[in-house]
Amino acid sequence: MICLGIESTAHTFGIGIVKDKAILANEKDSFTTTSGGMIPNEVAEHHKKVANSILNQALAKAKIKIENVDVIAFSQGPGLDPALLVGRDFALKLSKNKPLIGINHCVAHLEIGQLTGAKDPVLLYASGANTQIIAYEAGKYRIFGETLDQGIGNVLDSFARHIGLGFPGGPKIAELAKNGKKLIELPYNVKGMDVNFGGILTKCKQLYDRKQETKEDICFSLQETVFAMLVEVAERAMAHTNKKELLLGGGVACNKRLQEMCKIMCKERNAKFFIPENQYLVDQGAMIAYLGLIEYKAKVKTTTEIKPHWRTDQVEVTWK
Ligand code: AMP
Ligand code: MG
């Protein structure tokens, strides 16, 4: 059975094709800027422009025709309304008489991560708009901790934008951080299992504007601080749930320093650590197709409206 999955929650328009558990194609094109951030309507325009060529690339890569596809899946939420609508409409156009299934983007990150061999992990999901510590318990992926304000990737992107770097800023900050030497004390905001980043971002912008510190030292300190917060709550979730595996997801999880810090934490508590390949960490269509097929086989009920604020813990996980 073949499922074609469409991702369009935010900056990335992607199409993945999955046959049973094999990923046949994972093609995408992401909205970027050289300066300035991501404007929802511009993102939607980007997605409309690239949709057909990404579809053709994916079909060519998988060496199939659209007629060979059995099920169409699309990312239904959470995400930016205009971007979600482009993906949903494209899915409706492709599906004709084929079954159509709406997928929760965050749950898709979790499920595809299990290709690494993780069986029952705590997921540290660190992406642009989302930052959550998630684990499966009693029929749902429960959120044990999360950001109370913005996603960690947005924090990195916002600081990057402030210092004149374009979108996405995370990789550029990571480069600058390599040359930072001084650890500047920044607000460290962990409340129970939750985190927030607003105060840290403001402080970093002030330090930069007042030329009190170099941008390399600020980027280094920013990364050290926000990643330490994430590792602390991930570790607490592992202790609380008594789970022995940590899995990473989300674009920020491509960061080598975050990976290193997680690895040390797992080693210290004798836990296994799983990092999916970069192509499955970032937003992409393969995860939508992958979960689409699982949900289709499990006969999960679905609708076609977009769900911009759909939370991970609202999904009934009936396939496990
Ligand atoms: P996602 O929304 O999961 O596709 O992730 C996108 C986010 O990941 C953006 O905020 C990027 O700035 C961030 N990102 C991508 N690569 C890295 C990296 N190496 N280090 C830190 N952040 C990154
Ligand atoms: Mg994501």
CSV table of C-alpha atoms and ligand atoms in Angstrom, one decimal:
chain,number,residue,atom,x,y,z
A,1,MET,CA,0.0,0.0,0.0
A,2,ILE,CA,1.3,3.4,-0.9
A,3,CYS,CA,0.7,6.7,0.9
A,4,LEU,CA,1.6,10.2,-0.4
A,5,GLY,CA,2.0,12.8,2.4
A,6,ILE,CA,1.9,16.6,2.1
A,7,GLU,CA,3.6,18.8,4.7
A,8,SER,CA,2.7,22.6,4.8
A,9,THR,CA,2.4,23.7,8.4
A,10,ALA,CA,5.0,26.4,8.2
A,11,HIS,CA,8.1,27.3,6.1
A,12,THR,CA,8.4,23.9,4.3
A,13,PHE,CA,6.3,22.5,1.5
A,14,GLY,CA,7.2,18.8,1.3
A,15,ILE,CA,5.9,15.6,-0.3
A,16,GLY,CA,6.8,12.2,0.9
A,17,ILE,CA,5.9,8.8,-0.5
A,18,VAL,CA,5.8,5.7,1.7
A,19,LYS,CA,5.2,2.1,0.8
A,20,ASP,CA,4.5,0.1,4.0
A,21,LYS,CA,7.5,1.2,6.2
A,22,ALA,CA,9.8,2.1,3.3
A,23,ILE,CA,10.3,5.7,2.4
A,24,LEU,CA,10.4,6.0,-1.4
A,25,ALA,CA,10.7,9.8,-1.6
A,26,ASN,CA,11.0,12.8,0.6
A,27,GLU,CA,11.1,16.0,-1.5
A,28,LYS,CA,10.7,19.5,-0.2
A,29,ASP,CA,11.3,23.2,-0.8
A,30,SER,CA,11.5,25.7,2.1
A,31,PHE,CA,10.8,29.4,2.3
A,32,THR,CA,13.9,31.3,3.2
A,33,THR,CA,15.0,35.0,3.4
A,34,THR,CA,18.4,36.7,3.4
A,35,SER,CA,17.1,39.2,6.0
A,36,GLY,CA,13.7,39.4,7.8
A,37,GLY,CA,11.4,36.7,9.0
A,38,MET,CA,8.6,34.5,7.8
A,39,ILE,CA,5.3,36.3,6.7
A,40,PRO,CA,2.4,33.8,6.5
A,41,ASN,CA,1.0,35.0,3.2
A,42,GLU,CA,4.4,35.0,1.6
A,43,VAL,CA,4.9,31.5,2.8
A,44,ALA,CA,1.6,30.4,1.3
A,45,GLU,CA,2.6,31.9,-2.0
A,46,HIS,CA,5.8,30.0,-1.9
A,47,HIS,CA,4.0,26.7,-1.3
A,48,LYS,CA,1.6,27.3,-4.1
A,49,LYS,CA,4.5,28.1,-6.5
A,50,VAL,CA,6.5,25.0,-5.7
A,51,ALA,CA,3.7,22.4,-5.1
A,52,ASN,CA,3.5,20.9,-8.6
A,53,SER,CA,7.2,20.6,-9.1
A,54,ILE,CA,7.7,19.0,-5.7
A,55,LEU,CA,5.0,16.5,-6.5
A,56,ASN,CA,6.7,15.6,-9.8
A,57,GLN,CA,10.1,15.3,-8.2
A,58,ALA,CA,8.6,13.0,-5.5
A,59,LEU,CA,6.8,10.8,-8.0
A,60,ALA,CA,9.9,10.5,-10.1
A,61,LYS,CA,12.1,9.7,-7.1
A,62,ALA,CA,9.6,7.0,-6.0
A,63,LYS,CA,9.3,5.8,-9.6
A,64,ILE,CA,5.5,5.7,-9.4
A,65,LYS,CA,2.6,7.5,-11.0
A,66,ILE,CA,-0.1,9.3,-9.0
A,67,GLU,CA,-2.5,6.5,-10.0
A,68,ASN,CA,-0.3,4.1,-8.0
A,69,VAL,CA,-1.0,6.0,-4.8
A,70,ASP,CA,-3.6,4.4,-2.5
A,71,VAL,CA,-4.0,7.1,0.3
A,72,ILE,CA,-3.3,10.8,0.5
A,73,ALA,CA,-2.3,12.4,3.8
A,74,PHE,CA,-1.9,16.0,4.6
A,75,SER,CA,-0.6,18.0,7.6
A,76,GLN,CA,-3.8,19.3,9.2
A,77,GLY,CA,-2.2,21.3,12.0
A,78,PRO,CA,-0.8,22.8,14.1
A,79,GLY,CA,0.5,25.6,11.9
A,80,LEU,CA,-0.1,28.8,10.0
A,81,ASP,CA,-3.6,29.0,8.5
A,82,PRO,CA,-2.6,30.2,5.0
A,83,ALA,CA,0.2,27.6,4.7
A,84,LEU,CA,-2.1,24.8,6.0
A,85,LEU,CA,-4.8,25.7,3.5
A,86,VAL,CA,-2.4,25.4,0.6
A,87,GLY,CA,-1.5,21.9,1.6
A,88,ARG,CA,-5.1,20.9,2.3
A,89,ASP,CA,-6.3,22.2,-1.0
A,90,PHE,CA,-3.5,20.5,-2.9
A,91,ALA,CA,-4.4,17.2,-1.1
A,92,LEU,CA,-8.1,17.6,-2.0
A,93,LYS,CA,-7.1,18.2,-5.6
A,94,LEU,CA,-4.9,15.1,-5.7
A,95,SER,CA,-7.2,12.8,-3.8
A,96,LYS,CA,-10.2,12.7,-6.2
A,97,ASN,CA,-11.7,9.3,-5.1
A,98,LYS,CA,-8.7,8.2,-2.9
A,99,PRO,CA,-9.0,8.2,0.9
A,100,LEU,CA,-7.8,11.5,2.4
A,101,ILE,CA,-6.4,11.6,5.9
A,102,GLY,CA,-5.5,14.6,8.1
A,103,ILE,CA,-2.4,14.3,10.2
A,104,ASN,CA,-1.1,16.0,13.4
A,105,HIS,CA,2.3,17.4,12.5
A,106,CYS,CA,3.8,16.9,16.0
A,107,VAL,CA,2.7,13.3,16.3
A,108,ALA,CA,4.1,12.6,12.8
A,109,HIS,CA,7.6,13.8,14.1
A,110,LEU,CA,7.3,11.3,16.9
A,111,GLU,CA,6.2,8.4,14.9
A,112,ILE,CA,8.8,8.8,12.2
A,113,GLY,CA,11.5,9.1,14.9
A,114,GLN,CA,10.7,5.5,15.8
A,115,LEU,CA,12.4,4.4,12.6
A,116,THR,CA,15.6,4.8,14.6
A,117,GLY,CA,14.6,1.8,16.7
A,118,ALA,CA,13.3,3.8,19.7
A,119,LYS,CA,10.5,1.8,21.2
A,120,ASP,CA,8.9,3.9,24.0
A,121,PRO,CA,10.9,7.2,24.1
A,122,VAL,CA,10.5,10.6,25.7
A,123,LEU,CA,10.6,12.9,22.7
A,124,LEU,CA,12.3,16.2,22.9
A,125,TYR,CA,10.6,18.1,20.1
A,126,ALA,CA,12.4,21.3,19.4
A,127,SER,CA,11.3,23.1,16.3
A,128,GLY,CA,10.5,26.6,15.0
A,129,ALA,CA,7.1,27.1,16.5
A,130,ASN,CA,6.9,24.1,18.8
A,131,THR,CA,8.9,23.1,21.9
A,132,GLN,CA,7.5,20.1,23.8
A,133,ILE,CA,8.6,17.2,25.9
A,134,ILE,CA,6.3,14.4,24.9
A,135,ALA,CA,5.8,10.7,25.9
A,136,TYR,CA,3.2,8.1,25.3
A,137,GLU,CA,1.0,7.1,28.2
A,138,ALA,CA,-2.5,5.6,28.3
A,139,GLY,CA,-3.7,6.2,24.7
A,140,LYS,CA,-2.2,9.6,24.1
A,141,TYR,CA,1.1,11.3,23.5
A,142,ARG,CA,1.1,13.4,26.7
A,143,ILE,CA,2.9,16.7,26.9
A,144,PHE,CA,5.0,16.7,30.0
A,145,GLY,CA,6.5,20.1,29.5
A,146,GLU,CA,6.5,22.8,26.9
A,147,THR,CA,7.3,26.4,26.2
A,148,LEU,CA,5.0,28.9,27.8
A,149,ASP,CA,5.7,31.5,25.2
A,150,GLN,CA,7.5,30.9,21.9
A,151,GLY,CA,9.1,27.9,20.2
A,152,ILE,CA,12.9,27.6,20.6
A,153,GLY,CA,13.5,27.9,16.9
A,154,ASN,CA,11.6,31.1,16.8
A,155,VAL,CA,13.8,32.5,19.5
A,156,LEU,CA,17.0,31.6,17.5
A,157,ASP,CA,15.4,33.0,14.3
A,158,SER,CA,14.3,36.2,16.1
A,159,PHE,CA,17.7,36.9,17.5
A,160,ALA,CA,19.3,36.1,14.1
A,161,ARG,CA,16.9,38.5,12.5
A,162,HIS,CA,17.8,41.2,15.1
A,163,ILE,CA,21.5,41.0,14.2
A,164,GLY,CA,20.8,41.1,10.5
A,165,LEU,CA,20.9,37.4,9.6
A,166,GLY,CA,18.1,35.9,7.5
A,167,PHE,CA,15.7,33.0,8.0
A,168,PRO,CA,16.3,30.3,9.2
A,169,GLY,CA,18.6,31.7,11.8
A,170,GLY,CA,19.3,28.6,13.9
A,171,PRO,CA,22.2,27.3,11.7
A,172,LYS,CA,23.8,30.7,11.5
A,173,ILE,CA,23.7,31.2,15.3
A,174,ALA,CA,25.2,27.7,15.6
A,175,GLU,CA,28.1,28.8,13.4
A,176,LEU,CA,28.7,32.0,15.3
A,177,ALA,CA,28.5,30.1,18.6
A,178,LYS,CA,31.5,28.0,17.6
A,179,ASN,CA,33.7,31.1,18.0
A,180,GLY,CA,32.1,32.2,21.3
A,181,LYS,CA,34.3,31.8,24.4
A,182,LYS,CA,32.6,33.6,27.3
A,183,LEU,CA,29.5,32.2,29.0
A,184,ILE,CA,27.4,35.2,29.8
A,185,GLU,CA,24.8,34.7,32.5
A,186,LEU,CA,21.3,34.9,30.9
A,187,PRO,CA,17.9,34.4,32.5
A,188,TYR,CA,17.3,30.7,33.0
A,189,ASN,CA,13.6,30.1,33.0
A,190,VAL,CA,12.4,26.6,33.9
A,191,LYS,CA,9.1,26.5,35.8
A,192,GLY,CA,8.3,22.9,36.9
A,193,MET,CA,8.4,21.1,33.6
A,194,ASP,CA,7.8,24.2,31.4
A,195,VAL,CA,10.2,26.7,29.9
A,196,ASN,CA,9.9,30.2,28.6
A,197,PHE,CA,12.3,32.2,26.4
A,198,GLY,CA,11.1,35.8,26.2
A,199,GLY,CA,13.4,37.2,28.9
A,200,ILE,CA,16.4,35.5,27.4
A,201,LEU,CA,15.7,36.9,24.0
A,202,THR,CA,15.2,40.4,25.3
A,203,LYS,CA,18.4,40.2,27.3
A,204,CYS,CA,20.4,39.0,24.2
A,205,LYS,CA,19.0,41.8,22.1
A,206,GLN,CA,20.0,44.3,24.7
A,207,LEU,CA,23.5,43.0,25.1
A,208,TYR,CA,23.9,43.2,21.3
A,209,ASP,CA,22.4,46.7,20.9
A,210,ARG,CA,24.5,48.1,23.7
A,211,LYS,CA,27.6,46.4,22.2
A,212,GLN,CA,28.3,45.0,25.7
A,213,GLU,CA,29.3,41.6,24.3
A,214,THR,CA,30.4,40.1,21.0
A,215,LYS,CA,27.8,38.4,18.8
A,216,GLU,CA,29.8,35.2,19.0
A,217,ASP,CA,29.7,35.2,22.8
A,218,ILE,CA,26.0,36.0,22.9
A,219,CYS,CA,25.2,33.2,20.4
A,220,PHE,CA,27.3,30.8,22.4
A,221,SER,CA,25.6,31.8,25.7
A,222,LEU,CA,22.2,31.8,24.1
A,223,GLN,CA,22.6,28.2,22.9
A,224,GLU,CA,24.2,27.0,26.1
A,225,THR,CA,21.3,28.4,28.2
A,226,VAL,CA,18.3,27.4,26.2
A,227,PHE,CA,19.6,23.9,25.4
A,228,ALA,CA,20.4,23.4,29.1
A,229,MET,CA,16.8,24.2,29.9
A,230,LEU,CA,15.5,21.7,27.4
A,231,VAL,CA,17.9,19.0,28.6
A,232,GLU,CA,16.8,19.6,32.2
A,233,VAL,CA,13.1,19.2,31.5
A,234,ALA,CA,13.7,16.2,29.2
A,235,GLU,CA,15.7,14.5,32.0
A,236,ARG,CA,13.0,15.2,34.5
A,237,ALA,CA,10.3,13.7,32.2
A,238,MET,CA,12.5,10.6,31.8
A,239,ALA,CA,12.8,10.3,35.6
A,240,HIS,CA,9.1,10.9,36.1
A,241,THR,CA,7.9,8.4,33.5
A,242,ASN,CA,10.7,5.9,34.2
A,243,LYS,CA,11.4,5.8,30.5
A,244,LYS,CA,14.9,4.8,29.3
A,245,GLU,CA,15.0,6.3,25.9
A,246,LEU,CA,15.3,9.8,24.6
A,247,LEU,CA,14.4,10.7,21.0
A,248,LEU,CA,15.0,14.0,19.2
A,249,GLY,CA,12.7,15.7,16.8
A,250,GLY,CA,12.3,19.1,15.1
A,251,GLY,CA,14.7,21.3,13.1
A,252,VAL,CA,16.5,22.7,16.1
A,253,ALA,CA,17.4,19.1,17.0
A,254,CYS,CA,19.8,19.2,14.0
A,255,ASN,CA,22.0,21.3,16.3
A,256,LYS,CA,25.2,19.4,17.2
A,257,ARG,CA,25.6,21.1,20.6
A,258,LEU,CA,22.1,20.2,21.6
A,259,GLN,CA,22.7,16.6,20.5
A,260,GLU,CA,26.0,16.5,22.5
A,261,MET,CA,24.3,17.8,25.7
A,262,CYS,CA,21.5,15.2,25.3
A,263,LYS,CA,24.0,12.5,24.8
A,264,ILE,CA,25.9,13.3,28.0
A,265,MET,CA,22.6,13.4,30.0
A,266,CYS,CA,21.5,10.0,28.6
A,267,LYS,CA,24.9,8.5,29.3
A,268,GLU,CA,24.8,9.7,32.9
A,269,ARG,CA,21.4,8.1,33.5
A,270,ASN,CA,22.1,4.9,31.4
A,271,ALA,CA,19.5,5.7,28.9
A,272,LYS,CA,19.5,5.1,25.1
A,273,PHE,CA,19.6,8.1,22.8
A,274,PHE,CA,18.2,8.2,19.3
A,275,ILE,CA,18.7,10.9,16.7
A,276,PRO,CA,16.9,10.6,13.4
A,277,GLU,CA,18.7,11.6,10.2
A,278,ASN,CA,18.6,15.4,9.6
A,279,GLN,CA,16.1,14.9,6.7
A,280,TYR,CA,13.6,13.4,9.2
A,281,LEU,CA,14.2,15.9,12.0
A,282,VAL,CA,13.2,18.9,9.9
A,283,ASP,CA,9.7,19.4,8.5
A,284,GLN,CA,9.0,17.1,5.6
A,285,GLY,CA,6.4,15.1,3.9
A,286,ALA,CA,7.7,11.6,4.6
A,287,MET,CA,6.6,11.7,8.2
A,288,ILE,CA,3.1,12.8,7.1
A,289,ALA,CA,2.9,9.8,4.6
A,290,TYR,CA,4.4,7.5,7.2
A,291,LEU,CA,1.8,8.3,9.9
A,292,GLY,CA,-0.9,8.6,7.2
A,293,LEU,CA,-0.5,5.0,6.3
A,294,ILE,CA,-0.5,3.9,10.0
A,295,GLU,CA,-3.6,5.8,10.7
A,296,TYR,CA,-5.3,4.7,7.5
A,297,LYS,CA,-4.7,1.0,8.4
A,298,ALA,CA,-5.9,1.7,12.0
A,299,LYS,CA,-9.1,3.3,10.6
A,300,VAL,CA,-8.6,6.5,12.5
A,301,LYS,CA,-11.5,8.9,11.9
A,302,THR,CA,-10.6,12.0,10.0
A,303,THR,CA,-11.9,15.3,8.6
A,304,THR,CA,-10.7,17.7,6.0
A,305,GLU,CA,-10.8,21.1,7.9
A,306,ILE,CA,-7.5,22.6,8.9
A,307,LYS,CA,-6.7,22.7,12.7
A,308,PRO,CA,-4.2,25.5,13.3
A,309,HIS,CA,-4.1,25.0,17.0
A,310,TRP,CA,-4.4,21.2,17.2
A,311,ARG,CA,-2.4,20.0,20.2
A,312,THR,CA,-0.4,16.8,20.4
A,313,ASP,CA,-2.4,15.5,23.4
A,314,GLN,CA,-5.8,15.9,21.6
A,315,VAL,CA,-4.9,13.0,19.3
A,316,GLU,CA,-6.4,9.7,20.2
A,317,VAL,CA,-3.6,7.2,19.6
A,318,THR,CA,-5.6,4.1,18.7
A,319,TRP,CA,-2.8,2.5,16.5
A,320,LYS,CA,-0.4,1.5,19.3
B,1,AMP,P1,11.2,22.8,11.9
B,1,AMP,O1,10.1,23.9,12.2
B,1,AMP,O2,11.1,21.6,12.8
B,1,AMP,O3,11.4,22.5,10.5
B,1,AMP,O4,12.6,23.5,12.4
B,1,AMP,C1,12.9,24.8,11.9
B,1,AMP,C2,13.7,25.5,12.9
B,1,AMP,O5,15.0,24.8,13.1
B,1,AMP,C3,14.1,26.9,12.5
B,1,AMP,O6,13.8,27.8,13.6
B,1,AMP,C4,15.6,26.8,12.3
B,1,AMP,O7,16.3,28.1,12.7
B,1,AMP,C5,16.0,25.7,13.3
B,1,AMP,N1,17.3,25.0,12.9
B,1,AMP,C6,17.6,24.4,11.8
B,1,AMP,N2,18.9,23.9,11.9
B,1,AMP,C7,19.4,24.3,13.1
B,1,AMP,C8,20.6,24.1,13.8
B,1,AMP,N3,21.6,23.4,13.2
B,1,AMP,N4,20.7,24.6,15.0
B,1,AMP,C9,19.7,25.3,15.6
B,1,AMP,N5,18.5,25.5,15.0
B,1,AMP,C10,18.3,25.0,13.8
B,2,MG,MG,8.0,20.5,12.8
